[in-house]
């Protein structure tokens, strides 16, 4: 599950694209200026309106101070303007204010107050607030952890086409969290999110096809979804795709291609891929056999707490010379220090 994060630019986009809003000519002048990056003009047009109580102008002033657009970044002033607009029922301001409270920006961190603002916005069908409520109940932030309530909020917003909620709801059906376990329903939600390009959903959908959960088992279809997620840089899918090439499942068997995908995931810190890459070096599959590099990758994965790598590292440590062990350990330290560049 993903942690709650603030995506203010998306909130702005929702507001800019909202139909039926009544804006004054002065507000529109500010909006046009803001849209072209002329923050000084936007500020000049909006500040008087905000002081007169215009909620939309107050919202945008909050954003400008929040992001440091045309003014020094100032979270406290951002909170001030968000709160004024939020108290008038502006849903985007209510959401952003909730984010400020949950992150402790401009105000002391306060999960209960963030919950209050998210709920007010969610009642206005603000999708990101509804999704945030799902996350809050899912993770028990400021409220007792409650999977049923989380699933309720995810479903409300998933039905509006929100990809992250569709993915999370699929995960809950797959694992029987807050809802009865139902692989077919999990596949339904994963597929809806995957078709919107959500990499997590694409990876999980690939796993469902690989293992025949909720769908007929189909390695080729599994590879299709793994590849889509892997090309987006999703480490879990890169690892899974590497496994498909290594085993020749749904694709012609190819150790070199397996190594390619394992390496991409390993360089993102994926311990399973690092362990698998160590195996390829140990066995000389897709790469020149090299016990030093096998130890290096297993040592790195072990440092991340992956137990399988710990066992493999400790076994090979007894098979190589002290000089090789010293080299492997040095390579591991350098690899991590350089953030996997050149490994």
mmCIF file of C-alpha atoms in Angstrom:
data_model
loop_
_atom_site.group_PDB
_atom_site.id
_atom_site.type_symbol
_atom_site.label_atom_id
_atom_site.label_comp_id
_atom_site.label_asym_id
_atom_site.label_seq_id
_atom_site.Cartn_x
_atom_site.Cartn_y
_atom_site.Cartn_z
ATOM 1 C CA UNK A 1 0.000 0.000 0.000
ATOM 2 C CA UNK A 2 1.178 3.489 -0.730
ATOM 3 C CA UNK A 3 1.732 6.112 1.900
ATOM 4 C CA UNK A 4 -0.410 9.213 1.796
ATOM 5 C CA UNK A 5 1.305 11.913 -0.202
ATOM 6 C CA UNK A 6 0.399 15.443 -1.203
ATOM 7 C CA UNK A 7 -0.028 16.098 -4.903
ATOM 8 C CA UNK A 8 -1.024 19.733 -4.963
ATOM 9 C CA UNK A 9 -0.562 20.131 -8.700
ATOM 10 C CA UNK A 10 -3.305 17.600 -9.310
ATOM 11 C CA UNK A 11 -5.629 19.488 -6.993
ATOM 12 C CA UNK A 12 -4.964 22.637 -9.009
ATOM 13 C CA UNK A 13 -5.662 20.798 -12.234
ATOM 14 C CA UNK A 14 -9.002 19.615 -10.893
ATOM 15 C CA UNK A 15 -9.964 23.156 -9.973
ATOM 16 C CA UNK A 16 -8.860 24.593 -13.305
ATOM 17 C CA UNK A 17 -10.836 21.977 -15.149
ATOM 18 C CA UNK A 18 -14.006 22.284 -13.102
ATOM 19 C CA UNK A 19 -17.080 23.281 -15.041
ATOM 20 C CA UNK A 20 -19.770 25.636 -13.879
ATOM 21 C CA UNK A 21 -17.629 27.829 -11.606
ATOM 22 C CA UNK A 22 -18.473 31.510 -11.538
ATOM 23 C CA UNK A 23 -15.299 33.578 -11.630
ATOM 24 C CA UNK A 24 -14.998 37.370 -11.668
ATOM 25 C CA UNK A 25 -13.056 39.067 -14.447
ATOM 26 C CA UNK A 26 -10.299 39.977 -11.959
ATOM 27 C CA UNK A 27 -10.003 36.361 -10.864
ATOM 28 C CA UNK A 28 -9.861 35.258 -14.488
ATOM 29 C CA UNK A 29 -7.052 37.748 -15.170
ATOM 30 C CA UNK A 30 -5.131 36.222 -12.280
ATOM 31 C CA UNK A 31 -5.822 32.721 -13.541
ATOM 32 C CA UNK A 32 -4.592 33.543 -17.041
ATOM 33 C CA UNK A 33 -1.439 35.095 -15.583
ATOM 34 C CA UNK A 34 -0.872 32.141 -13.249
ATOM 35 C CA UNK A 35 -1.284 29.706 -16.112
ATOM 36 C CA UNK A 36 1.530 31.383 -18.060
ATOM 37 C CA UNK A 37 3.781 31.607 -14.995
ATOM 38 C CA UNK A 38 3.276 35.322 -14.368
ATOM 39 C CA UNK A 39 2.921 34.961 -10.614
ATOM 40 C CA UNK A 40 3.375 38.662 -9.834
ATOM 41 C CA UNK A 41 0.261 39.564 -11.842
ATOM 42 C CA UNK A 42 -1.669 36.621 -10.420
ATOM 43 C CA UNK A 43 -0.787 37.724 -6.896
ATOM 44 C CA UNK A 44 -1.790 41.329 -7.635
ATOM 45 C CA UNK A 45 -5.191 40.254 -8.972
ATOM 46 C CA UNK A 46 -5.954 37.613 -6.367
ATOM 47 C CA UNK A 47 -4.806 39.167 -3.102
ATOM 48 C CA UNK A 48 -7.549 41.844 -2.960
ATOM 49 C CA UNK A 49 -10.155 39.234 -3.895
ATOM 50 C CA UNK A 50 -8.865 36.864 -1.218
ATOM 51 C CA UNK A 51 -9.061 39.613 1.399
ATOM 52 C CA UNK A 52 -12.668 40.207 0.335
ATOM 53 C CA UNK A 53 -13.453 36.540 0.988
ATOM 54 C CA UNK A 54 -13.205 34.984 -2.496
ATOM 55 C CA UNK A 55 -12.590 31.294 -1.721
ATOM 56 C CA UNK A 56 -11.021 30.475 -5.085
ATOM 57 C CA UNK A 57 -8.531 33.334 -4.733
ATOM 58 C CA UNK A 58 -7.786 32.220 -1.178
ATOM 59 C CA UNK A 59 -7.119 28.708 -2.417
ATOM 60 C CA UNK A 60 -4.689 29.862 -5.062
ATOM 61 C CA UNK A 61 -2.874 32.161 -2.655
ATOM 62 C CA UNK A 62 -2.486 29.133 -0.408
ATOM 63 C CA UNK A 63 -0.966 27.200 -3.291
ATOM 64 C CA UNK A 64 1.406 30.047 -4.171
ATOM 65 C CA UNK A 65 2.726 30.264 -0.609
ATOM 66 C CA UNK A 66 2.788 26.486 -0.334
ATOM 67 C CA UNK A 67 4.873 26.119 -3.489
ATOM 68 C CA UNK A 68 6.843 29.365 -3.283
ATOM 69 C CA UNK A 69 5.417 30.639 -6.560
ATOM 70 C CA UNK A 70 6.112 34.382 -6.855
ATOM 71 C CA UNK A 71 6.473 34.619 -3.060
ATOM 72 C CA UNK A 72 8.865 33.101 -0.512
ATOM 73 C CA UNK A 73 7.646 29.640 0.451
ATOM 74 C CA UNK A 74 5.700 30.004 3.690
ATOM 75 C CA UNK A 75 3.676 27.074 4.972
ATOM 76 C CA UNK A 76 2.062 29.052 7.777
ATOM 77 C CA UNK A 77 0.709 31.635 5.344
ATOM 78 C CA UNK A 78 -0.382 28.830 3.014
ATOM 79 C CA UNK A 79 -2.328 27.264 5.875
ATOM 80 C CA UNK A 80 -3.924 30.636 6.661
ATOM 81 C CA UNK A 81 -5.347 30.991 3.135
ATOM 82 C CA UNK A 82 -6.308 27.344 2.812
ATOM 83 C CA UNK A 83 -8.204 27.552 6.100
ATOM 84 C CA UNK A 84 -10.143 30.651 5.061
ATOM 85 C CA UNK A 85 -11.224 28.967 1.833
ATOM 86 C CA UNK A 86 -11.829 25.606 3.515
ATOM 87 C CA UNK A 87 -14.161 27.186 6.049
ATOM 88 C CA UNK A 88 -16.246 28.407 3.107
ATOM 89 C CA UNK A 89 -16.524 24.837 1.824
ATOM 90 C CA UNK A 90 -13.825 24.907 -0.865
ATOM 91 C CA UNK A 91 -13.077 21.191 -1.272
ATOM 92 C CA UNK A 92 -9.615 21.587 -2.808
ATOM 93 C CA UNK A 93 -8.586 23.798 0.109
ATOM 94 C CA UNK A 94 -10.025 21.311 2.574
ATOM 95 C CA UNK A 95 -7.937 18.582 0.977
ATOM 96 C CA UNK A 96 -4.738 20.625 0.904
ATOM 97 C CA UNK A 97 -5.310 21.685 4.503
ATOM 98 C CA UNK A 98 -5.688 18.034 5.456
ATOM 99 C CA UNK A 99 -2.366 17.334 3.761
ATOM 100 C CA UNK A 100 -0.684 20.174 5.673
ATOM 101 C CA UNK A 101 -1.903 18.724 8.979
ATOM 102 C CA UNK A 102 -0.865 15.195 8.122
ATOM 103 C CA UNK A 103 2.624 16.362 7.098
ATOM 104 C CA UNK A 104 3.000 18.950 9.868
ATOM 105 C CA UNK A 105 3.649 21.777 7.412
ATOM 106 C CA UNK A 106 2.793 25.212 8.819
ATOM 107 C CA UNK A 107 0.897 23.546 11.667
ATOM 108 C CA UNK A 108 1.727 20.875 14.251
ATOM 109 C CA UNK A 109 1.183 17.398 12.806
ATOM 110 C CA UNK A 110 -2.342 16.369 13.713
ATOM 111 C CA UNK A 111 -3.945 13.296 12.144
ATOM 112 C CA UNK A 112 -7.352 13.933 13.706
ATOM 113 C CA UNK A 113 -7.580 17.413 12.240
ATOM 114 C CA UNK A 114 -6.416 16.166 8.856
ATOM 115 C CA UNK A 115 -9.175 13.556 9.048
ATOM 116 C CA UNK A 116 -11.745 16.270 9.721
ATOM 117 C CA UNK A 117 -10.770 18.215 6.594
ATOM 118 C CA UNK A 118 -10.530 15.150 4.386
ATOM 119 C CA UNK A 119 -14.011 14.085 5.470
ATOM 120 C CA UNK A 120 -15.477 17.488 4.679
ATOM 121 C CA UNK A 121 -13.952 17.403 1.207
ATOM 122 C CA UNK A 122 -14.892 13.744 0.710
ATOM 123 C CA UNK A 123 -18.531 14.587 1.388
ATOM 124 C CA UNK A 124 -18.288 16.841 -1.668
ATOM 125 C CA UNK A 125 -17.056 13.887 -3.737
ATOM 126 C CA UNK A 126 -13.476 15.170 -3.793
ATOM 127 C CA UNK A 127 -11.791 12.025 -5.101
ATOM 128 C CA UNK A 128 -8.336 12.566 -3.629
ATOM 129 C CA UNK A 129 -9.851 13.170 -0.189
ATOM 130 C CA UNK A 130 -11.886 9.994 -0.452
ATOM 131 C CA UNK A 131 -8.742 8.094 -1.443
ATOM 132 C CA UNK A 132 -6.849 9.702 1.439
ATOM 133 C CA UNK A 133 -9.518 8.537 3.884
ATOM 134 C CA UNK A 134 -9.050 5.028 2.549
ATOM 135 C CA UNK A 135 -5.320 5.279 3.230
ATOM 136 C CA UNK A 136 -5.814 6.760 6.691
ATOM 137 C CA UNK A 137 -8.137 3.956 7.804
ATOM 138 C CA UNK A 138 -5.988 1.371 6.037
ATOM 139 C CA UNK A 139 -2.897 2.460 7.957
ATOM 140 C CA UNK A 140 -4.583 3.594 11.191
ATOM 141 C CA UNK A 141 -3.277 7.164 11.080
ATOM 142 C CA UNK A 142 -5.061 9.055 13.859
ATOM 143 C CA UNK A 143 -7.904 6.525 13.866
ATOM 144 C CA UNK A 144 -8.191 2.861 14.793
ATOM 145 C CA UNK A 145 -7.026 0.775 11.828
ATOM 146 C CA UNK A 146 -10.120 -0.420 9.989
ATOM 147 C CA UNK A 147 -9.902 -2.353 6.722
ATOM 148 C CA UNK A 148 -13.673 -2.325 6.185
ATOM 149 C CA UNK A 149 -13.839 1.450 6.334
ATOM 150 C CA UNK A 150 -10.760 1.702 4.135
ATOM 151 C CA UNK A 151 -12.366 -0.582 1.550
ATOM 152 C CA UNK A 152 -15.556 1.499 1.690
ATOM 153 C CA UNK A 153 -13.711 4.685 0.769
ATOM 154 C CA UNK A 154 -11.563 2.979 -1.845
ATOM 155 C CA UNK A 155 -14.677 1.589 -3.507
ATOM 156 C CA UNK A 156 -16.442 4.959 -3.592
ATOM 157 C CA UNK A 157 -13.555 6.584 -5.414
ATOM 158 C CA UNK A 158 -12.605 3.497 -7.448
ATOM 159 C CA UNK A 159 -16.050 3.613 -9.015
ATOM 160 C CA UNK A 160 -15.198 7.145 -10.149
ATOM 161 C CA UNK A 161 -12.242 5.739 -12.091
ATOM 162 C CA UNK A 162 -9.456 6.602 -9.615
ATOM 163 C CA UNK A 163 -6.621 4.205 -10.531
ATOM 164 C CA UNK A 164 -4.818 4.133 -7.163
ATOM 165 C CA UNK A 165 -8.071 3.286 -5.377
ATOM 166 C CA UNK A 166 -8.830 0.595 -7.943
ATOM 167 C CA UNK A 167 -5.422 -0.928 -7.282
ATOM 168 C CA UNK A 168 -5.809 -0.767 -3.490
ATOM 169 C CA UNK A 169 -9.313 -2.219 -3.652
ATOM 170 C CA UNK A 170 -8.029 -5.038 -5.860
ATOM 171 C CA UNK A 171 -5.301 -5.748 -3.310
ATOM 172 C CA UNK A 172 -7.877 -5.897 -0.517
ATOM 173 C CA UNK A 173 -10.018 -8.382 -2.452
ATOM 174 C CA UNK A 174 -6.954 -10.463 -3.309
ATOM 175 C CA UNK A 175 -5.905 -10.641 0.348
ATOM 176 C CA UNK A 176 -9.340 -10.642 2.009
ATOM 177 C CA UNK A 177 -8.718 -7.416 3.904
ATOM 178 C CA UNK A 178 -11.960 -5.646 4.877
ATOM 179 C CA UNK A 179 -13.830 -7.642 2.231
ATOM 180 C CA UNK A 180 -14.281 -11.361 1.543
ATOM 181 C CA UNK A 181 -11.335 -12.760 -0.430
ATOM 182 C CA UNK A 182 -12.377 -12.847 -4.061
ATOM 183 C CA UNK A 183 -9.741 -13.276 -6.771
ATOM 184 C CA UNK A 184 -12.120 -12.542 -9.635
ATOM 185 C CA UNK A 185 -13.111 -9.224 -8.111
ATOM 186 C CA UNK A 186 -9.465 -8.482 -7.411
ATOM 187 C CA UNK A 187 -8.676 -9.077 -11.083
ATOM 188 C CA UNK A 188 -11.550 -6.781 -12.084
ATOM 189 C CA UNK A 189 -10.141 -3.852 -10.114
ATOM 190 C CA UNK A 190 -6.526 -4.573 -11.029
ATOM 191 C CA UNK A 191 -7.470 -4.621 -14.684
ATOM 192 C CA UNK A 192 -9.273 -1.278 -14.491
ATOM 193 C CA UNK A 193 -6.241 0.330 -12.831
ATOM 194 C CA UNK A 194 -3.766 -1.462 -15.099
ATOM 195 C CA UNK A 195 -5.505 -0.163 -18.217
ATOM 196 C CA UNK A 196 -4.960 3.347 -16.857
ATOM 197 C CA UNK A 197 -1.244 2.626 -16.672
ATOM 198 C CA UNK A 198 -0.913 1.934 -12.938
ATOM 199 C CA UNK A 199 2.325 -0.086 -12.692
ATOM 200 C CA UNK A 200 1.467 -1.722 -9.353
ATOM 201 C CA UNK A 201 -1.807 -3.006 -10.791
ATOM 202 C CA UNK A 202 -0.089 -4.204 -13.971
ATOM 203 C CA UNK A 203 2.424 -6.161 -11.905
ATOM 204 C CA UNK A 204 -0.232 -7.706 -9.667
ATOM 205 C CA UNK A 205 -2.402 -8.546 -12.665
ATOM 206 C CA UNK A 206 0.584 -10.291 -14.208
ATOM 207 C CA UNK A 207 0.960 -12.321 -11.019
ATOM 208 C CA UNK A 208 -2.717 -13.291 -11.096
ATOM 209 C CA UNK A 209 -2.335 -14.601 -14.664
ATOM 210 C CA UNK A 210 0.946 -16.362 -13.888
ATOM 211 C CA UNK A 211 -0.643 -18.169 -10.945
ATOM 212 C CA UNK A 212 -4.171 -18.626 -12.308
ATOM 213 C CA UNK A 213 -5.851 -16.629 -9.545
ATOM 214 C CA UNK A 214 -9.273 -15.352 -10.628
ATOM 215 C CA UNK A 215 -8.389 -15.965 -14.280
ATOM 216 C CA UNK A 216 -7.256 -18.970 -16.336
ATOM 217 C CA UNK A 217 -3.488 -19.444 -15.968
ATOM 218 C CA UNK A 218 -1.716 -17.759 -18.885
ATOM 219 C CA UNK A 219 2.021 -17.075 -18.917
ATOM 220 C CA UNK A 220 1.931 -15.002 -22.101
ATOM 221 C CA UNK A 221 -0.645 -12.643 -20.624
ATOM 222 C CA UNK A 222 1.354 -12.524 -17.393
ATOM 223 C CA UNK A 223 4.432 -11.478 -19.383
ATOM 224 C CA UNK A 224 2.419 -8.790 -21.171
ATOM 225 C CA UNK A 225 1.413 -7.125 -17.908
ATOM 226 C CA UNK A 226 4.808 -7.601 -16.259
ATOM 227 C CA UNK A 227 6.473 -5.982 -19.271
ATOM 228 C CA UNK A 228 4.178 -2.946 -19.208
ATOM 229 C CA UNK A 229 4.984 -2.337 -15.537
ATOM 230 C CA UNK A 230 8.682 -3.160 -15.980
ATOM 231 C CA UNK A 231 9.024 -0.582 -18.744
ATOM 232 C CA UNK A 232 7.706 2.012 -16.298
ATOM 233 C CA UNK A 233 10.595 1.137 -13.991
ATOM 234 C CA UNK A 234 8.551 -0.886 -11.490
ATOM 235 C CA UNK A 235 11.173 -3.028 -9.749
ATOM 236 C CA UNK A 236 8.839 -5.847 -8.709
ATOM 237 C CA UNK A 237 7.687 -6.324 -12.292
ATOM 238 C CA UNK A 238 11.261 -6.200 -13.575
ATOM 239 C CA UNK A 239 12.118 -8.975 -11.132
ATOM 240 C CA UNK A 240 9.101 -11.023 -12.171
ATOM 241 C CA UNK A 241 9.825 -10.513 -15.865
ATOM 242 C CA UNK A 242 13.399 -11.622 -15.277
ATOM 243 C CA UNK A 243 12.032 -14.782 -13.707
ATOM 244 C CA UNK A 244 9.807 -15.460 -16.714
ATOM 245 C CA UNK A 245 12.799 -15.189 -19.076
ATOM 246 C CA UNK A 246 14.934 -17.369 -16.835
ATOM 247 C CA UNK A 247 12.301 -20.102 -16.721
ATOM 248 C CA UNK A 248 11.073 -19.649 -20.294
ATOM 249 C CA UNK A 249 7.513 -18.992 -19.176
ATOM 250 C CA UNK A 250 5.447 -17.159 -21.787
ATOM 251 C CA UNK A 251 8.667 -16.165 -23.603
ATOM 252 C CA UNK A 252 11.620 -18.047 -25.100
ATOM 253 C CA UNK A 253 14.108 -18.940 -22.356
ATOM 254 C CA UNK A 254 16.888 -16.338 -22.287
ATOM 255 C CA UNK A 255 19.311 -15.971 -19.403
ATOM 256 C CA UNK A 256 20.879 -12.765 -20.732
ATOM 257 C CA UNK A 257 17.505 -11.052 -20.862
ATOM 258 C CA UNK A 258 16.726 -12.385 -17.396
ATOM 259 C CA UNK A 259 19.955 -10.793 -16.122
ATOM 260 C CA UNK A 260 19.048 -7.502 -17.829
ATOM 261 C CA UNK A 261 15.741 -7.255 -15.945
ATOM 262 C CA UNK A 262 17.192 -8.516 -12.654
ATOM 263 C CA UNK A 263 19.944 -5.904 -12.879
ATOM 264 C CA UNK A 264 17.483 -3.051 -13.488
ATOM 265 C CA UNK A 265 15.484 -4.060 -10.414
ATOM 266 C CA UNK A 266 18.599 -4.766 -8.330
ATOM 267 C CA UNK A 267 19.867 -1.241 -8.960
ATOM 268 C CA UNK A 268 16.620 0.065 -7.473
ATOM 269 C CA UNK A 269 17.345 -1.807 -4.258
ATOM 270 C CA UNK A 270 15.048 -4.787 -4.860
ATOM 271 C CA UNK A 271 16.469 -7.527 -2.602
ATOM 272 C CA UNK A 272 14.812 -10.404 -4.498
ATOM 273 C CA UNK A 273 16.331 -9.219 -7.780
ATOM 274 C CA UNK A 274 19.717 -8.755 -6.095
ATOM 275 C CA UNK A 275 19.537 -12.303 -4.783
ATOM 276 C CA UNK A 276 18.517 -13.670 -8.178
ATOM 277 C CA UNK A 277 21.326 -11.743 -9.830
ATOM 278 C CA UNK A 278 23.740 -13.314 -7.350
ATOM 279 C CA UNK A 279 22.446 -16.734 -8.397
ATOM 280 C CA UNK A 280 23.078 -15.916 -12.066
ATOM 281 C CA UNK A 281 26.690 -14.976 -11.266
ATOM 282 C CA UNK A 282 27.124 -18.073 -9.091
ATOM 283 C CA UNK A 283 25.865 -20.386 -11.816
ATOM 284 C CA UNK A 284 27.257 -18.452 -14.776
ATOM 285 C CA UNK A 285 23.853 -18.085 -16.383
ATOM 286 C CA UNK A 286 23.588 -15.060 -18.680
ATOM 287 C CA UNK A 287 26.869 -13.724 -17.273
ATOM 288 C CA UNK A 288 30.427 -14.983 -16.839
ATOM 289 C CA UNK A 289 30.583 -17.122 -13.696
ATOM 290 C CA UNK A 290 31.965 -15.037 -10.826
ATOM 291 C CA UNK A 291 31.737 -15.972 -7.153
ATOM 292 C CA UNK A 292 32.963 -12.545 -6.069
ATOM 293 C CA UNK A 293 30.009 -10.810 -7.724
ATOM 294 C CA UNK A 294 27.665 -13.500 -6.477
ATOM 295 C CA UNK A 295 28.802 -12.740 -2.922
ATOM 296 C CA UNK A 296 28.568 -8.985 -3.566
ATOM 297 C CA UNK A 297 24.922 -9.122 -4.624
ATOM 298 C CA UNK A 298 23.947 -11.569 -1.876
ATOM 299 C CA UNK A 299 25.730 -9.408 0.682
ATOM 300 C CA UNK A 300 23.841 -6.313 -0.478
ATOM 301 C CA UNK A 301 20.502 -8.146 -0.402
ATOM 302 C CA UNK A 302 21.349 -9.575 3.031
ATOM 303 C CA UNK A 303 21.996 -6.069 4.336
ATOM 304 C CA UNK A 304 18.391 -5.270 3.364
ATOM 305 C CA UNK A 305 17.176 -8.107 5.587
ATOM 306 C CA UNK A 306 16.430 -10.705 2.912
ATOM 307 C CA UNK A 307 16.945 -14.036 4.707
ATOM 308 C CA UNK A 308 17.431 -16.128 1.575
ATOM 309 C CA UNK A 309 20.359 -13.890 0.624
ATOM 310 C CA UNK A 310 21.865 -14.202 4.103
ATOM 311 C CA UNK A 311 22.002 -18.010 3.755
ATOM 312 C CA UNK A 312 23.520 -17.880 0.282
ATOM 313 C CA UNK A 313 26.096 -15.246 1.289
ATOM 314 C CA UNK A 314 27.203 -17.251 4.309
ATOM 315 C CA UNK A 315 27.558 -20.450 2.278
ATOM 316 C CA UNK A 316 29.633 -18.902 -0.512
ATOM 317 C CA UNK A 317 31.796 -17.048 2.008
ATOM 318 C CA UNK A 318 33.186 -20.455 2.979
ATOM 319 C CA UNK A 319 33.864 -21.367 -0.649
ATOM 320 C CA UNK A 320 35.947 -18.367 -1.683
ATOM 321 C CA UNK A 321 39.412 -17.244 -0.591
ATOM 322 C CA UNK A 322 39.940 -14.533 2.050
ATOM 323 C CA UNK A 323 41.211 -12.230 -0.696
ATOM 324 C CA UNK A 324 38.081 -12.819 -2.787
ATOM 325 C CA UNK A 325 35.902 -12.235 0.266
ATOM 326 C CA UNK A 326 37.632 -8.949 0.987
ATOM 327 C CA UNK A 327 37.156 -7.861 -2.632
ATOM 328 C CA UNK A 328 33.480 -8.857 -2.622
ATOM 329 C CA UNK A 329 32.814 -6.922 0.559
ATOM 330 C CA UNK A 330 34.593 -3.861 -0.809
ATOM 331 C CA UNK A 331 32.597 -4.049 -4.036
ATOM 332 C CA UNK A 332 29.374 -4.276 -2.045
ATOM 333 C CA UNK A 333 30.246 -1.192 0.012
ATOM 334 C CA UNK A 334 31.199 0.763 -3.095
ATOM 335 C CA UNK A 335 28.059 -0.317 -4.933
ATOM 336 C CA UNK A 336 25.800 0.909 -2.128
ATOM 337 C CA UNK A 337 27.823 4.108 -1.660
ATOM 338 C CA UNK A 338 27.475 4.921 -5.364
ATOM 339 C CA UNK A 339 23.758 4.068 -5.250
ATOM 340 C CA UNK A 340 24.280 1.079 -7.569
ATOM 341 C CA UNK A 341 25.914 3.118 -10.348
ATOM 342 C CA UNK A 342 28.435 0.982 -12.198
ATOM 343 C CA UNK A 343 27.590 -2.213 -10.323
#
